[in-house]
DNA sequence: TCGCTATACCTCAAAATGTTAGGTATTGTT
DNA sequence: AACAATACCTAACATTTTGAGGTATAGCGA
């Protein structure tokens, strides 16, 4: 049973895509499968947001694309650029900042205690 | 120095508004000040999202509005309904679910360890 | 060989959400 | 008198996400 995305997803696809592409080059379809399998199918990125996000990251210079044909199918491999790594860093910091504040306001123990 | 909202804000205004209105009745302007002061000005909700969100929550039956005039100024006090409490519960669960998964994928220690 | 599933890319219209930049009106302060 | 603070609000625009498609090849079982 695959979960649909939630209301709290804005920016999350981009964040996870950049995070994955830091560790190794991947192609779109592979990224989608990876995100699903990485969390027991608790979260999935629809292809309708995945591909446009990859394109916009590439246009902004955060990613580099390279087409490769494997077994008669074309894959577009993406790699993170320096600019992509910088962007990931600031996005992760921002994610940490917002979730800490919200979690604290919701009454959970502050995220500041972990890490 | 007041922070602007971040990319990771989708649904957060609604979440915080409901959370605040569970503890006591408040009016819009008061909610905005409360959110700012509650976290050292690290986060603020613009009035352009605050008021429309209050109106939509009221229309959906999650909030009840009551006008009150104090010192020549009109305040609209909101209180959470049963339906509003139910909605808050599911939103908090969803917030917990998403942030846990994302945090884990980002490589921090899993949120599962706290609470 | 037919049909189905998986792989692999993509787009478009509509909905939802948030930002920027205003507006009105009263009260308190300088 | 001028300005900040209180207190409500909206409209135009940009961005993000969803839902629902579309194309094409490869592999597998009946």
Coordinates of C-alpha atoms in Angstrom, one line a residue, chain A residues 3-12 14-16 19-20 34-35 38-39 41-43 87-88 90-92 94-103 105-111 113-115, chain B residues 3-12 14-16 19-20 34-35 38-39 41-43 87-88 90-92 94-103 105-111 113-115:
Chain A
X3 CA 1.3 6.4 0.5
X4 CA 0.3 9.5 -1.4
X5 CA 2.2 12.7 -0.7
X6 CA 1.2 14.9 2.2
X7 CA 0.5 18.6 2.7
X8 CA 3.9 19.1 4.2
X9 CA 5.8 18.3 1.0
X10 CA 6.7 21.7 -0.4
X11 CA 10.4 21.6 -1.2
X12 CA 10.9 18.1 0.0
X14 CA 14.0 18.9 -4.3
X15 CA 15.7 18.3 -1.0
X16 CA 15.7 14.5 -1.3
X19 CA 20.6 14.6 -1.2
X20 CA 20.5 11.4 -3.2
X34 CA 15.1 4.7 -4.3
X35 CA 12.9 7.2 -2.4
X38 CA 14.3 3.9 1.4
X39 CA 11.4 4.3 3.8
X41 CA 7.0 2.9 1.0
X42 CA 6.0 5.6 3.5
X43 CA 6.7 8.3 1.0
X87 CA 22.1 24.5 -2.4
X88 CA 21.6 21.2 -0.6
X90 CA 21.3 25.6 2.7
X91 CA 18.2 23.6 2.2
X92 CA 19.1 21.1 4.9
X94 CA 16.5 25.5 6.5
X95 CA 14.7 22.1 6.9
X96 CA 16.4 21.7 10.3
X97 CA 15.5 25.2 11.3
X98 CA 11.8 25.0 10.4
X99 CA 11.2 21.6 11.7
X100 CA 12.9 22.4 15.0
X101 CA 10.7 25.5 15.6
X102 CA 7.5 23.8 14.6
X103 CA 8.2 20.6 16.6
X105 CA 5.7 24.7 19.2
X106 CA 3.8 21.4 18.8
X107 CA 5.0 20.4 22.2
X108 CA 7.4 17.6 21.4
X109 CA 10.8 17.6 22.8
X110 CA 13.0 20.1 20.9
X111 CA 14.9 18.7 18.0
X113 CA 18.5 17.7 21.7
X114 CA 19.4 15.4 18.9
X115 CA 22.1 15.3 16.2
Chain B
X3 CA 12.8 35.9 9.3
X4 CA 10.8 35.4 6.1
X5 CA 8.9 32.2 5.6
X6 CA 10.7 29.3 4.1
X7 CA 10.0 26.8 1.3
X8 CA 9.1 24.2 3.9
X9 CA 6.0 26.0 5.1
X10 CA 3.2 24.3 3.2
X11 CA 0.5 23.5 5.7
X12 CA 2.5 24.9 8.7
X14 CA -2.7 25.9 9.4
X15 CA -1.0 23.5 11.8
X16 CA 0.2 26.2 14.2
X19 CA -2.5 24.2 17.8
X20 CA -2.7 27.7 19.3
X34 CA 2.2 34.8 19.4
X35 CA 3.8 32.8 16.6
X38 CA 7.1 31.9 20.6
X39 CA 10.3 31.2 18.8
X41 CA 11.3 35.6 15.8
X42 CA 12.7 32.7 13.9
X43 CA 9.4 32.2 12.1
X87 CA -8.1 17.9 12.2
X88 CA -5.2 19.0 14.4
X90 CA -4.3 14.1 12.0
X91 CA -2.2 17.0 10.9
X92 CA 0.2 16.5 13.8
X94 CA 1.2 13.6 9.4
X95 CA 3.8 16.2 10.4
X96 CA 5.5 13.7 12.6
X97 CA 5.4 11.0 9.9
X98 CA 6.8 13.2 7.1
X99 CA 9.5 14.8 9.2
X100 CA 10.7 11.5 10.6
X101 CA 11.1 10.0 7.1
X102 CA 12.8 13.0 5.7
X103 CA 15.1 13.5 8.6
X105 CA 16.8 10.1 4.8
X106 CA 18.9 13.2 5.4
X107 CA 21.1 11.3 7.7
X108 CA 20.2 12.7 11.1
X109 CA 19.4 10.3 13.8
X110 CA 15.8 9.1 13.4
X111 CA 13.1 11.1 15.1
X113 CA 14.2 7.9 19.1
X114 CA 12.5 10.9 20.8
X115 CA 9.1 11.7 22.2

